[in-house]
Short mmCIF file of N, CA and C and ligand atoms in Angstrom, two decimals:
data_model
loop_
_atom_site.label_atom_id
_atom_site.label_comp_id
_atom_site.label_asym_id
_atom_site.label_seq_id
_atom_site.Cartn_x
_atom_site.Cartn_y
_atom_site.Cartn_z
N MET A 1214 29.68 -6.19 21.81
CA MET A 1214 29.97 -7.63 21.93
C MET A 1214 28.73 -8.39 22.42
N THR A 1215 28.52 -9.54 21.83
CA THR A 1215 27.39 -10.37 22.26
C THR A 1215 27.90 -11.77 22.55
N SER A 1216 27.20 -12.47 23.41
CA SER A 1216 27.58 -13.85 23.69
C SER A 1216 27.12 -14.73 22.55
N ALA A 1217 27.55 -15.97 22.54
CA ALA A 1217 27.21 -16.89 21.45
C ALA A 1217 25.70 -17.05 21.31
N ALA A 1218 24.97 -16.92 22.42
CA ALA A 1218 23.52 -17.14 22.36
C ALA A 1218 22.74 -15.90 21.97
N VAL A 1219 23.40 -14.74 22.01
CA VAL A 1219 22.70 -13.48 21.68
C VAL A 1219 23.31 -12.92 20.40
N SER A 1220 22.58 -13.06 19.32
CA SER A 1220 23.14 -12.61 18.05
C SER A 1220 22.46 -11.32 17.60
N ASN A 1221 23.01 -10.70 16.61
CA ASN A 1221 22.36 -9.53 16.02
C ASN A 1221 21.18 -9.99 15.18
N PRO A 1222 20.16 -9.13 15.02
CA PRO A 1222 19.06 -9.52 14.14
C PRO A 1222 19.56 -9.63 12.70
N THR A 1223 18.85 -10.39 11.90
CA THR A 1223 19.24 -10.54 10.50
C THR A 1223 18.48 -9.56 9.62
N LEU A 1224 17.47 -8.91 10.18
CA LEU A 1224 16.68 -7.93 9.43
C LEU A 1224 16.60 -6.66 10.25
N PHE A 1225 16.65 -5.53 9.57
CA PHE A 1225 16.45 -4.27 10.30
C PHE A 1225 16.03 -3.20 9.33
N PHE A 1226 15.37 -2.18 9.84
CA PHE A 1226 15.15 -1.03 8.97
C PHE A 1226 15.81 0.19 9.54
N ASN A 1227 16.68 0.70 8.67
CA ASN A 1227 17.61 1.75 8.97
C ASN A 1227 17.19 2.94 8.13
N GLY A 1228 16.80 4.03 8.78
CA GLY A 1228 16.38 5.18 7.98
C GLY A 1228 15.27 4.80 7.02
N GLY A 1229 14.43 3.86 7.43
CA GLY A 1229 13.30 3.50 6.59
C GLY A 1229 13.60 2.46 5.52
N ILE A 1230 14.86 2.00 5.45
CA ILE A 1230 15.17 1.01 4.41
C ILE A 1230 15.27 -0.37 5.04
N LEU A 1231 14.47 -1.28 4.52
CA LEU A 1231 14.48 -2.65 5.03
C LEU A 1231 15.70 -3.37 4.46
N GLN A 1232 16.53 -3.90 5.36
CA GLN A 1232 17.76 -4.55 4.93
C GLN A 1232 17.87 -5.93 5.53
N GLY A 1233 18.54 -6.79 4.81
CA GLY A 1233 18.78 -8.14 5.31
C GLY A 1233 18.80 -9.11 4.15
N GLU A 1234 19.27 -10.29 4.42
CA GLU A 1234 19.32 -11.29 3.36
C GLU A 1234 17.92 -11.72 2.99
N GLY A 1235 17.63 -11.77 1.70
CA GLY A 1235 16.32 -12.22 1.25
C GLY A 1235 15.30 -11.10 1.10
N VAL A 1236 15.72 -9.85 1.34
CA VAL A 1236 14.78 -8.73 1.17
C VAL A 1236 14.68 -8.39 -0.32
N GLU A 1237 13.46 -8.24 -0.81
CA GLU A 1237 13.23 -7.91 -2.22
C GLU A 1237 12.71 -6.48 -2.34
N HIS A 1238 13.14 -5.81 -3.39
CA HIS A 1238 12.71 -4.43 -3.61
C HIS A 1238 11.94 -4.31 -4.92
N ALA A 1239 10.86 -3.56 -4.90
CA ALA A 1239 10.08 -3.34 -6.13
C ALA A 1239 9.72 -1.87 -6.21
N THR A 1240 9.60 -1.36 -7.43
CA THR A 1240 9.20 0.03 -7.62
C THR A 1240 7.92 0.07 -8.45
N ARG A 1241 7.09 1.05 -8.18
CA ARG A 1241 5.88 1.27 -8.98
C ARG A 1241 5.94 2.68 -9.52
N ARG A 1242 6.01 2.77 -10.84
CA ARG A 1242 6.07 4.06 -11.53
C ARG A 1242 4.73 4.35 -12.18
N ILE A 1243 4.57 5.58 -12.64
CA ILE A 1243 3.33 5.96 -13.33
C ILE A 1243 2.97 4.91 -14.40
N LYS A 1244 3.96 4.45 -15.14
CA LYS A 1244 3.69 3.50 -16.24
C LYS A 1244 3.17 2.15 -15.74
N ASP A 1245 3.34 1.86 -14.44
CA ASP A 1245 2.85 0.59 -13.88
C ASP A 1245 1.45 0.75 -13.30
N LEU A 1246 0.89 1.96 -13.35
CA LEU A 1246 -0.33 2.24 -12.59
C LEU A 1246 -1.52 2.59 -13.49
N ASP A 1247 -1.56 1.90 -14.60
CA ASP A 1247 -2.67 2.03 -15.52
C ASP A 1247 -3.99 1.76 -14.79
N ASN A 1248 -5.00 2.56 -15.05
CA ASN A 1248 -6.33 2.31 -14.45
C ASN A 1248 -6.43 2.61 -12.96
N VAL A 1249 -5.43 3.28 -12.41
CA VAL A 1249 -5.47 3.59 -10.97
C VAL A 1249 -6.08 4.98 -10.75
N PHE A 1250 -5.66 5.95 -11.54
CA PHE A 1250 -6.09 7.33 -11.32
C PHE A 1250 -7.24 7.70 -12.25
N GLN A 1251 -8.10 8.57 -11.73
CA GLN A 1251 -9.31 8.92 -12.46
C GLN A 1251 -9.05 9.83 -13.67
N ASP A 1252 -8.14 10.79 -13.48
CA ASP A 1252 -7.92 11.78 -14.52
C ASP A 1252 -6.96 11.22 -15.58
N THR A 1253 -7.53 10.55 -16.58
CA THR A 1253 -6.71 9.86 -17.58
C THR A 1253 -5.94 10.86 -18.46
N LYS A 1254 -6.49 12.07 -18.58
CA LYS A 1254 -5.84 13.08 -19.40
C LYS A 1254 -4.53 13.53 -18.76
N VAL A 1255 -4.61 13.89 -17.46
CA VAL A 1255 -3.40 14.29 -16.73
C VAL A 1255 -2.45 13.09 -16.62
N PHE A 1256 -3.01 11.92 -16.38
CA PHE A 1256 -2.20 10.69 -16.27
C PHE A 1256 -1.37 10.50 -17.54
N GLY A 1257 -2.01 10.66 -18.70
CA GLY A 1257 -1.34 10.48 -19.98
C GLY A 1257 -0.23 11.47 -20.23
N LYS A 1258 -0.32 12.63 -19.57
CA LYS A 1258 0.68 13.68 -19.76
C LYS A 1258 1.80 13.61 -18.72
N THR A 1259 1.65 12.72 -17.73
CA THR A 1259 2.66 12.59 -16.67
C THR A 1259 3.80 11.71 -17.17
N ASP A 1260 5.03 12.11 -16.83
CA ASP A 1260 6.20 11.30 -17.21
C ASP A 1260 6.01 9.87 -16.72
N PRO A 1261 5.98 8.90 -17.62
CA PRO A 1261 5.73 7.50 -17.24
C PRO A 1261 6.75 6.94 -16.26
N GLU A 1262 7.94 7.59 -16.21
CA GLU A 1262 8.99 7.07 -15.31
C GLU A 1262 8.87 7.62 -13.88
N THR A 1263 7.93 8.52 -13.65
CA THR A 1263 7.79 9.10 -12.31
C THR A 1263 7.57 8.01 -11.27
N LEU A 1264 8.40 8.06 -10.23
CA LEU A 1264 8.32 7.06 -9.17
C LEU A 1264 7.16 7.40 -8.23
N VAL A 1265 6.24 6.47 -8.05
CA VAL A 1265 5.09 6.72 -7.18
C VAL A 1265 5.29 6.02 -5.83
N TYR A 1266 5.63 4.75 -5.84
CA TYR A 1266 5.93 4.09 -4.56
C TYR A 1266 6.92 2.95 -4.71
N GLU A 1267 7.53 2.61 -3.58
CA GLU A 1267 8.53 1.55 -3.52
C GLU A 1267 8.15 0.60 -2.40
N VAL A 1268 8.31 -0.67 -2.65
CA VAL A 1268 7.97 -1.68 -1.63
C VAL A 1268 9.19 -2.56 -1.41
N SER A 1269 9.62 -2.73 -0.16
CA SER A 1269 10.59 -3.79 0.11
C SER A 1269 9.88 -4.82 0.96
N SER A 1270 10.16 -6.06 0.66
CA SER A 1270 9.47 -7.11 1.40
C SER A 1270 10.40 -8.25 1.77
N PHE A 1271 10.08 -8.86 2.87
CA PHE A 1271 10.78 -10.05 3.33
C PHE A 1271 9.78 -11.18 3.29
N LEU A 1272 10.04 -12.14 2.41
CA LEU A 1272 9.11 -13.24 2.14
C LEU A 1272 9.85 -14.54 2.46
N PRO A 1273 9.91 -14.91 3.74
CA PRO A 1273 10.80 -16.01 4.14
C PRO A 1273 10.36 -17.40 3.68
N VAL A 1274 9.12 -17.56 3.26
CA VAL A 1274 8.65 -18.86 2.78
C VAL A 1274 7.98 -18.67 1.42
N ALA A 1275 7.77 -19.74 0.70
CA ALA A 1275 7.13 -19.65 -0.62
C ALA A 1275 5.72 -19.10 -0.47
N GLU A 1276 5.29 -18.29 -1.46
CA GLU A 1276 3.93 -17.76 -1.46
C GLU A 1276 2.95 -18.93 -1.41
N GLY A 1277 1.98 -18.82 -0.54
CA GLY A 1277 0.98 -19.88 -0.41
C GLY A 1277 1.21 -20.78 0.79
N THR A 1278 2.35 -20.65 1.46
CA THR A 1278 2.65 -21.51 2.60
C THR A 1278 1.71 -21.21 3.77
N PRO A 1279 0.89 -22.17 4.18
CA PRO A 1279 0.00 -21.92 5.32
C PRO A 1279 0.84 -21.65 6.58
N GLY A 1280 0.44 -20.65 7.34
CA GLY A 1280 1.15 -20.35 8.58
C GLY A 1280 2.33 -19.41 8.41
N GLY A 1281 2.75 -19.17 7.16
CA GLY A 1281 3.86 -18.25 6.91
C GLY A 1281 3.43 -16.80 7.09
N LEU A 1282 4.41 -15.95 7.39
CA LEU A 1282 4.11 -14.55 7.64
C LEU A 1282 5.07 -13.68 6.84
N TYR A 1283 4.52 -12.69 6.15
CA TYR A 1283 5.34 -11.78 5.34
C TYR A 1283 5.41 -10.40 5.99
N PHE A 1284 6.46 -9.67 5.60
CA PHE A 1284 6.65 -8.31 6.10
C PHE A 1284 6.95 -7.38 4.93
N GLY A 1285 6.34 -6.22 4.93
CA GLY A 1285 6.60 -5.25 3.86
C GLY A 1285 6.77 -3.86 4.41
N LEU A 1286 7.59 -3.08 3.70
CA LEU A 1286 7.77 -1.67 4.04
C LEU A 1286 7.53 -0.89 2.75
N THR A 1287 6.56 0.02 2.78
CA THR A 1287 6.19 0.76 1.57
C THR A 1287 6.45 2.25 1.76
N HIS A 1288 7.02 2.87 0.75
CA HIS A 1288 7.25 4.32 0.76
C HIS A 1288 6.49 4.91 -0.42
N ILE A 1289 5.53 5.78 -0.14
CA ILE A 1289 4.80 6.45 -1.22
C ILE A 1289 5.30 7.88 -1.31
N HIS A 1290 5.71 8.27 -2.50
CA HIS A 1290 6.20 9.64 -2.70
C HIS A 1290 5.04 10.62 -2.67
N PRO A 1291 5.32 11.88 -2.30
CA PRO A 1291 4.25 12.87 -2.35
C PRO A 1291 3.98 13.22 -3.81
N GLY A 1292 2.75 13.50 -4.12
CA GLY A 1292 2.41 13.89 -5.50
C GLY A 1292 0.95 13.63 -5.78
N LYS A 1293 0.51 14.11 -6.92
CA LYS A 1293 -0.89 13.93 -7.31
C LYS A 1293 -0.97 13.71 -8.81
N VAL A 1294 -2.04 13.06 -9.22
CA VAL A 1294 -2.42 13.01 -10.64
C VAL A 1294 -3.74 13.77 -10.69
N GLY A 1295 -3.71 14.97 -11.23
CA GLY A 1295 -4.88 15.84 -11.13
C GLY A 1295 -5.07 16.20 -9.67
N ASN A 1296 -6.27 15.96 -9.15
CA ASN A 1296 -6.50 16.28 -7.73
C ASN A 1296 -6.47 15.02 -6.85
N GLU A 1297 -5.98 13.92 -7.44
CA GLU A 1297 -5.95 12.65 -6.70
C GLU A 1297 -4.52 12.34 -6.24
N TYR A 1298 -4.39 12.00 -4.97
CA TYR A 1298 -3.07 11.76 -4.37
C TYR A 1298 -2.40 10.50 -4.93
N PHE A 1299 -1.07 10.51 -4.96
CA PHE A 1299 -0.32 9.29 -5.28
C PHE A 1299 -0.76 8.21 -4.29
N MET A 1300 -0.99 7.02 -4.80
CA MET A 1300 -1.50 5.94 -3.94
C MET A 1300 -1.09 4.58 -4.50
N THR A 1301 -1.28 3.56 -3.70
CA THR A 1301 -0.99 2.19 -4.14
C THR A 1301 -2.13 1.69 -5.03
N LYS A 1302 -1.85 0.62 -5.77
CA LYS A 1302 -2.89 0.02 -6.63
C LYS A 1302 -4.08 -0.41 -5.79
N GLY A 1303 -3.80 -1.08 -4.70
CA GLY A 1303 -4.85 -1.61 -3.84
C GLY A 1303 -5.28 -2.98 -4.31
N HIS A 1304 -5.72 -3.77 -3.38
CA HIS A 1304 -6.08 -5.16 -3.70
C HIS A 1304 -6.96 -5.78 -2.63
N PHE A 1305 -7.72 -6.80 -3.04
CA PHE A 1305 -8.25 -7.80 -2.12
C PHE A 1305 -7.18 -8.88 -2.02
N HIS A 1306 -7.26 -9.72 -1.03
CA HIS A 1306 -6.36 -10.87 -1.02
C HIS A 1306 -6.95 -11.98 -1.89
N ALA A 1307 -6.06 -12.76 -2.50
CA ALA A 1307 -6.52 -13.86 -3.37
C ALA A 1307 -7.30 -14.87 -2.52
N LEU A 1308 -6.76 -15.21 -1.35
CA LEU A 1308 -7.56 -15.94 -0.35
C LEU A 1308 -8.24 -14.84 0.45
N ILE A 1309 -9.48 -14.57 0.07
CA ILE A 1309 -10.10 -13.29 0.44
C ILE A 1309 -10.29 -13.11 1.94
N ASP A 1310 -10.36 -14.21 2.70
CA ASP A 1310 -10.59 -14.03 4.15
C ASP A 1310 -9.33 -13.69 4.94
N ARG A 1311 -8.18 -13.57 4.27
CA ARG A 1311 -6.94 -13.30 5.01
C ARG A 1311 -6.83 -11.83 5.42
N ALA A 1312 -6.45 -11.60 6.66
CA ALA A 1312 -6.34 -10.25 7.24
C ALA A 1312 -4.90 -9.73 7.09
N GLU A 1313 -4.69 -8.51 7.53
CA GLU A 1313 -3.36 -7.89 7.42
C GLU A 1313 -3.26 -6.74 8.42
N TYR A 1314 -2.04 -6.45 8.86
CA TYR A 1314 -1.78 -5.22 9.63
C TYR A 1314 -1.00 -4.24 8.77
N TYR A 1315 -1.39 -2.97 8.84
CA TYR A 1315 -0.58 -1.85 8.32
C TYR A 1315 -0.32 -0.95 9.51
N TRP A 1316 0.82 -0.26 9.49
CA TRP A 1316 1.06 0.76 10.52
C TRP A 1316 1.88 1.91 9.94
N GLY A 1317 1.54 3.10 10.40
CA GLY A 1317 2.21 4.30 9.91
C GLY A 1317 3.56 4.47 10.57
N ILE A 1318 4.56 4.84 9.77
CA ILE A 1318 5.92 5.03 10.29
C ILE A 1318 6.34 6.49 10.11
N LYS A 1319 6.04 7.06 8.98
CA LYS A 1319 6.53 8.40 8.64
C LYS A 1319 5.53 9.06 7.70
N GLY A 1320 5.33 10.34 7.85
CA GLY A 1320 4.48 11.09 6.92
C GLY A 1320 3.00 10.95 7.24
N GLU A 1321 2.19 11.47 6.33
CA GLU A 1321 0.73 11.51 6.52
C GLU A 1321 0.04 10.84 5.36
N GLY A 1322 -0.95 10.03 5.67
CA GLY A 1322 -1.68 9.39 4.58
C GLY A 1322 -3.06 8.97 5.01
N VAL A 1323 -3.72 8.29 4.10
CA VAL A 1323 -5.05 7.75 4.38
C VAL A 1323 -5.11 6.33 3.84
N LEU A 1324 -5.57 5.43 4.71
CA LEU A 1324 -5.82 4.05 4.30
C LEU A 1324 -7.27 3.96 3.87
N ILE A 1325 -7.48 3.56 2.62
CA ILE A 1325 -8.83 3.47 2.06
C ILE A 1325 -9.23 2.00 2.03
N LEU A 1326 -10.41 1.71 2.56
CA LEU A 1326 -10.86 0.32 2.72
C LEU A 1326 -12.19 0.14 2.01
N MET A 1327 -12.40 -1.04 1.45
CA MET A 1327 -13.68 -1.31 0.78
C MET A 1327 -14.05 -2.78 0.96
N ASN A 1328 -15.29 -3.02 1.41
CA ASN A 1328 -15.72 -4.41 1.56
C ASN A 1328 -16.32 -4.95 0.27
N GLU A 1329 -16.77 -6.18 0.31
CA GLU A 1329 -17.28 -6.82 -0.91
C GLU A 1329 -18.59 -6.22 -1.40
N ASN A 1330 -19.31 -5.50 -0.51
CA ASN A 1330 -20.51 -4.77 -0.94
C ASN A 1330 -20.16 -3.40 -1.51
N ARG A 1331 -18.86 -3.15 -1.66
CA ARG A 1331 -18.33 -1.90 -2.22
C ARG A 1331 -18.59 -0.70 -1.30
N GLU A 1332 -18.76 -0.96 -0.01
CA GLU A 1332 -18.83 0.13 0.96
C GLU A 1332 -17.40 0.56 1.29
N VAL A 1333 -17.17 1.88 1.23
CA VAL A 1333 -15.82 2.42 1.40
C VAL A 1333 -15.73 3.25 2.67
N TRP A 1334 -14.64 3.09 3.39
CA TRP A 1334 -14.35 3.97 4.52
C TRP A 1334 -12.84 4.17 4.57
N ALA A 1335 -12.38 5.03 5.45
CA ALA A 1335 -10.96 5.37 5.43
C ALA A 1335 -10.47 5.73 6.82
N GLU A 1336 -9.17 5.50 7.05
CA GLU A 1336 -8.55 5.83 8.33
C GLU A 1336 -7.32 6.69 8.08
N ARG A 1337 -7.13 7.68 8.91
CA ARG A 1337 -5.94 8.51 8.84
C ARG A 1337 -4.72 7.69 9.23
N MET A 1338 -3.63 7.88 8.51
CA MET A 1338 -2.39 7.15 8.79
C MET A 1338 -1.31 8.16 9.15
N PHE A 1339 -0.58 7.90 10.23
CA PHE A 1339 0.47 8.82 10.70
C PHE A 1339 1.45 7.99 11.52
N PRO A 1340 2.60 8.54 11.89
CA PRO A 1340 3.57 7.75 12.64
C PRO A 1340 2.94 7.20 13.92
N GLY A 1341 2.93 5.91 14.06
CA GLY A 1341 2.35 5.27 15.24
C GLY A 1341 0.93 4.78 15.04
N SER A 1342 0.29 5.12 13.94
CA SER A 1342 -1.08 4.61 13.73
C SER A 1342 -1.01 3.13 13.37
N LEU A 1343 -1.96 2.37 13.89
CA LEU A 1343 -1.99 0.92 13.64
C LEU A 1343 -3.34 0.57 13.04
N HIS A 1344 -3.32 -0.21 11.97
CA HIS A 1344 -4.54 -0.50 11.21
C HIS A 1344 -4.71 -2.00 11.04
N PHE A 1345 -5.77 -2.54 11.60
CA PHE A 1345 -6.10 -3.94 11.37
C PHE A 1345 -7.04 -4.01 10.18
N ILE A 1346 -6.62 -4.70 9.15
CA ILE A 1346 -7.44 -4.83 7.94
C ILE A 1346 -8.04 -6.23 7.95
N PRO A 1347 -9.35 -6.34 8.22
CA PRO A 1347 -9.94 -7.67 8.30
C PRO A 1347 -9.94 -8.35 6.92
N GLY A 1348 -10.15 -9.65 6.90
CA GLY A 1348 -10.33 -10.33 5.63
C GLY A 1348 -11.51 -9.74 4.88
N ARG A 1349 -11.58 -10.01 3.59
CA ARG A 1349 -12.70 -9.57 2.73
C ARG A 1349 -12.76 -8.06 2.55
N VAL A 1350 -11.67 -7.36 2.87
CA VAL A 1350 -11.65 -5.91 2.75
C VAL A 1350 -10.46 -5.50 1.87
N ALA A 1351 -10.77 -4.82 0.77
CA ALA A 1351 -9.71 -4.32 -0.11
C ALA A 1351 -9.04 -3.12 0.55
N HIS A 1352 -7.75 -2.92 0.27
CA HIS A 1352 -7.01 -1.86 0.93
C HIS A 1352 -6.06 -1.17 -0.03
N ARG A 1353 -5.96 0.15 0.16
CA ARG A 1353 -5.14 1.02 -0.68
C ARG A 1353 -4.70 2.18 0.20
N VAL A 1354 -3.49 2.70 -0.02
CA VAL A 1354 -2.99 3.81 0.79
C VAL A 1354 -2.63 5.00 -0.11
N ALA A 1355 -3.06 6.19 0.31
CA ALA A 1355 -2.73 7.42 -0.42
C ALA A 1355 -1.83 8.29 0.45
N ASN A 1356 -0.86 8.94 -0.16
CA ASN A 1356 -0.01 9.89 0.54
C ASN A 1356 -0.66 11.27 0.43
N THR A 1357 -1.20 11.77 1.54
CA THR A 1357 -1.91 13.05 1.52
C THR A 1357 -1.01 14.21 1.97
N GLY A 1358 0.24 13.91 2.28
CA GLY A 1358 1.14 14.94 2.80
C GLY A 1358 2.10 15.45 1.73
N SER A 1359 3.05 16.28 2.17
CA SER A 1359 4.03 16.81 1.22
C SER A 1359 5.39 16.14 1.40
N GLN A 1360 5.43 15.14 2.30
CA GLN A 1360 6.67 14.37 2.52
C GLN A 1360 6.42 12.93 2.11
N LEU A 1361 7.49 12.14 2.15
CA LEU A 1361 7.35 10.70 1.91
C LEU A 1361 6.43 10.08 2.97
N LEU A 1362 5.58 9.17 2.56
CA LEU A 1362 4.77 8.40 3.51
C LEU A 1362 5.35 6.99 3.59
N SER A 1363 5.70 6.55 4.80
CA SER A 1363 6.23 5.19 4.97
C SER A 1363 5.30 4.41 5.89
N PHE A 1364 4.98 3.20 5.49
CA PHE A 1364 4.19 2.35 6.38
C PHE A 1364 4.67 0.91 6.31
N GLY A 1365 4.47 0.20 7.42
CA GLY A 1365 4.81 -1.21 7.49
C GLY A 1365 3.57 -2.05 7.24
N ALA A 1366 3.80 -3.31 6.91
CA ALA A 1366 2.70 -4.24 6.67
C ALA A 1366 3.13 -5.65 7.05
N SER A 1367 2.18 -6.43 7.54
CA SER A 1367 2.45 -7.85 7.75
C SER A 1367 1.20 -8.63 7.40
N TRP A 1368 1.38 -9.69 6.62
CA TRP A 1368 0.23 -10.43 6.10
C TRP A 1368 0.59 -11.91 5.93
N PRO A 1369 -0.40 -12.79 5.92
CA PRO A 1369 -0.13 -14.22 5.82
C PRO A 1369 0.44 -14.59 4.45
N ALA A 1370 1.37 -15.53 4.46
CA ALA A 1370 2.05 -15.92 3.22
C ALA A 1370 1.11 -16.59 2.22
N ASP A 1371 -0.05 -17.03 2.69
CA ASP A 1371 -0.99 -17.65 1.74
C ASP A 1371 -2.11 -16.68 1.32
N ALA A 1372 -1.96 -15.39 1.66
CA ALA A 1372 -3.02 -14.43 1.31
C ALA A 1372 -3.06 -14.17 -0.19
N GLY A 1373 -1.91 -13.91 -0.78
CA GLY A 1373 -1.85 -13.57 -2.20
C GLY A 1373 -2.48 -12.21 -2.47
N HIS A 1374 -2.39 -11.75 -3.71
CA HIS A 1374 -2.96 -10.46 -4.10
C HIS A 1374 -3.94 -10.66 -5.24
N ASN A 1375 -5.13 -10.12 -5.11
CA ASN A 1375 -6.08 -10.08 -6.22
C ASN A 1375 -6.18 -8.62 -6.67
N TYR A 1376 -5.41 -8.29 -7.72
CA TYR A 1376 -5.42 -6.92 -8.23
C TYR A 1376 -6.53 -6.72 -9.26
N GLU A 1377 -6.97 -7.82 -9.86
CA GLU A 1377 -7.87 -7.76 -11.00
C GLU A 1377 -9.19 -7.04 -10.69
N GLU A 1378 -9.78 -7.39 -9.56
CA GLU A 1378 -11.07 -6.80 -9.17
C GLU A 1378 -10.96 -5.26 -9.09
N ILE A 1379 -9.89 -4.78 -8.48
CA ILE A 1379 -9.71 -3.33 -8.33
C ILE A 1379 -9.32 -2.70 -9.67
N ARG A 1380 -8.52 -3.40 -10.43
CA ARG A 1380 -8.13 -2.86 -11.75
C ARG A 1380 -9.38 -2.66 -12.63
N LYS A 1381 -10.29 -3.63 -12.55
CA LYS A 1381 -11.50 -3.56 -13.38
C LYS A 1381 -12.52 -2.56 -12.84
N ASN A 1382 -12.81 -2.64 -11.55
CA ASN A 1382 -13.94 -1.88 -11.00
C ASN A 1382 -13.53 -0.76 -10.04
N GLY A 1383 -12.26 -0.67 -9.71
CA GLY A 1383 -11.78 0.39 -8.83
C GLY A 1383 -12.38 0.30 -7.43
N PHE A 1384 -12.16 1.36 -6.66
CA PHE A 1384 -12.84 1.53 -5.37
C PHE A 1384 -14.10 2.36 -5.67
N ALA A 1385 -15.11 2.20 -4.86
CA ALA A 1385 -16.37 2.92 -5.10
C ALA A 1385 -16.26 4.41 -4.78
N ARG A 1386 -15.22 4.78 -4.02
CA ARG A 1386 -15.00 6.20 -3.74
C ARG A 1386 -13.52 6.53 -3.94
N ARG A 1387 -13.27 7.80 -4.24
CA ARG A 1387 -11.91 8.26 -4.48
C ARG A 1387 -11.52 9.33 -3.47
N LEU A 1388 -10.24 9.35 -3.13
CA LEU A 1388 -9.75 10.35 -2.19
C LEU A 1388 -9.10 11.47 -2.97
N ILE A 1389 -9.69 12.64 -2.91
CA ILE A 1389 -9.13 13.76 -3.67
C ILE A 1389 -8.78 14.94 -2.75
N ASP A 1390 -7.95 15.79 -3.28
CA ASP A 1390 -7.58 17.02 -2.59
C ASP A 1390 -8.65 18.06 -2.96
N LYS A 1391 -9.50 18.38 -1.97
CA LYS A 1391 -10.54 19.38 -2.20
C LYS A 1391 -10.18 20.61 -1.38
N ASN A 1392 -9.72 21.64 -2.06
CA ASN A 1392 -9.25 22.86 -1.40
C ASN A 1392 -8.27 22.56 -0.27
N GLY A 1393 -7.34 21.62 -0.53
CA GLY A 1393 -6.30 21.30 0.44
C GLY A 1393 -6.70 20.28 1.48
N ILE A 1394 -7.95 19.78 1.41
CA ILE A 1394 -8.41 18.81 2.41
C ILE A 1394 -8.67 17.45 1.75
N PRO A 1395 -8.04 16.37 2.27
CA PRO A 1395 -8.29 15.04 1.71
C PRO A 1395 -9.75 14.65 1.92
N THR A 1396 -10.46 14.43 0.84
CA THR A 1396 -11.90 14.21 0.90
C THR A 1396 -12.28 12.97 0.09
N LEU A 1397 -13.10 12.10 0.70
CA LEU A 1397 -13.60 10.91 -0.02
C LEU A 1397 -14.83 11.33 -0.81
N ILE A 1398 -14.83 11.10 -2.10
CA ILE A 1398 -16.00 11.49 -2.91
C ILE A 1398 -16.58 10.27 -3.63
O1 G6P B 2048 0.21 -4.22 -3.68
P1 G6P B 2048 -0.24 -2.79 -3.63
O2 G6P B 2048 -1.70 -2.66 -3.55
O3 G6P B 2048 0.35 -2.04 -4.76
O4 G6P B 2048 0.33 -2.17 -2.27
C1 G6P B 2048 1.70 -2.08 -2.01
C2 G6P B 2048 2.18 -3.00 -0.92
O5 G6P B 2048 1.73 -2.51 0.31
C3 G6P B 2048 2.06 -3.29 1.44
O6 G6P B 2048 3.42 -3.39 1.66
C4 G6P B 2048 1.47 -4.65 1.27
O7 G6P B 2048 1.57 -5.46 2.35
C5 G6P B 2048 2.08 -5.29 0.09
O8 G6P B 2048 1.55 -6.59 -0.05
C6 G6P B 2048 1.73 -4.45 -1.10
O9 G6P B 2048 2.28 -5.01 -2.26
FE1 FE2 B 2049 -2.79 -6.84 1.43
#
């Protein structure tokens, strides 16, 4: 029981699923990830319907609203295309100076970052890890474990996504499984 002034939250994540009014769900399958993985031969032979990651997001204001804040929960399935881990497309923000937080909730992964000079670095992601992604830095997450990787995200509503740059030129380094060890090459 709660008093009139103390209500239940309208959003919650239960067992990793973001629920509430206005929550949107999206899936990314192999067929949606053209130009993401290096091994095009193995990619072409992979079932196009294979689920790679799922994103649920709460977008309370219209995209582009200054001062608005978005929330996302992403689940990346374990798997590889050749020796490269399942990962997100990755993007710069359309308003490139906008920053973002990611944080690890479940599983093991690596956050891959790249600045505008195409310098790449990476941070280990695990339950409780917190990642501040400054503006002007592209970001992508790979699931390096054998379980689902779940992470949260929060970013400004006017940040937008610039996928084109990464789709065309990729990241300057790739994270591969080298004898069982996640390695940036
Ligand atoms: O957009 P991607 O690069 O595919 O990454 C997947 C998603 O990860 C996080 O949840 C981000 O905050 C979302 O904005 C993004 O859409
Ligand atoms: Fe982002």
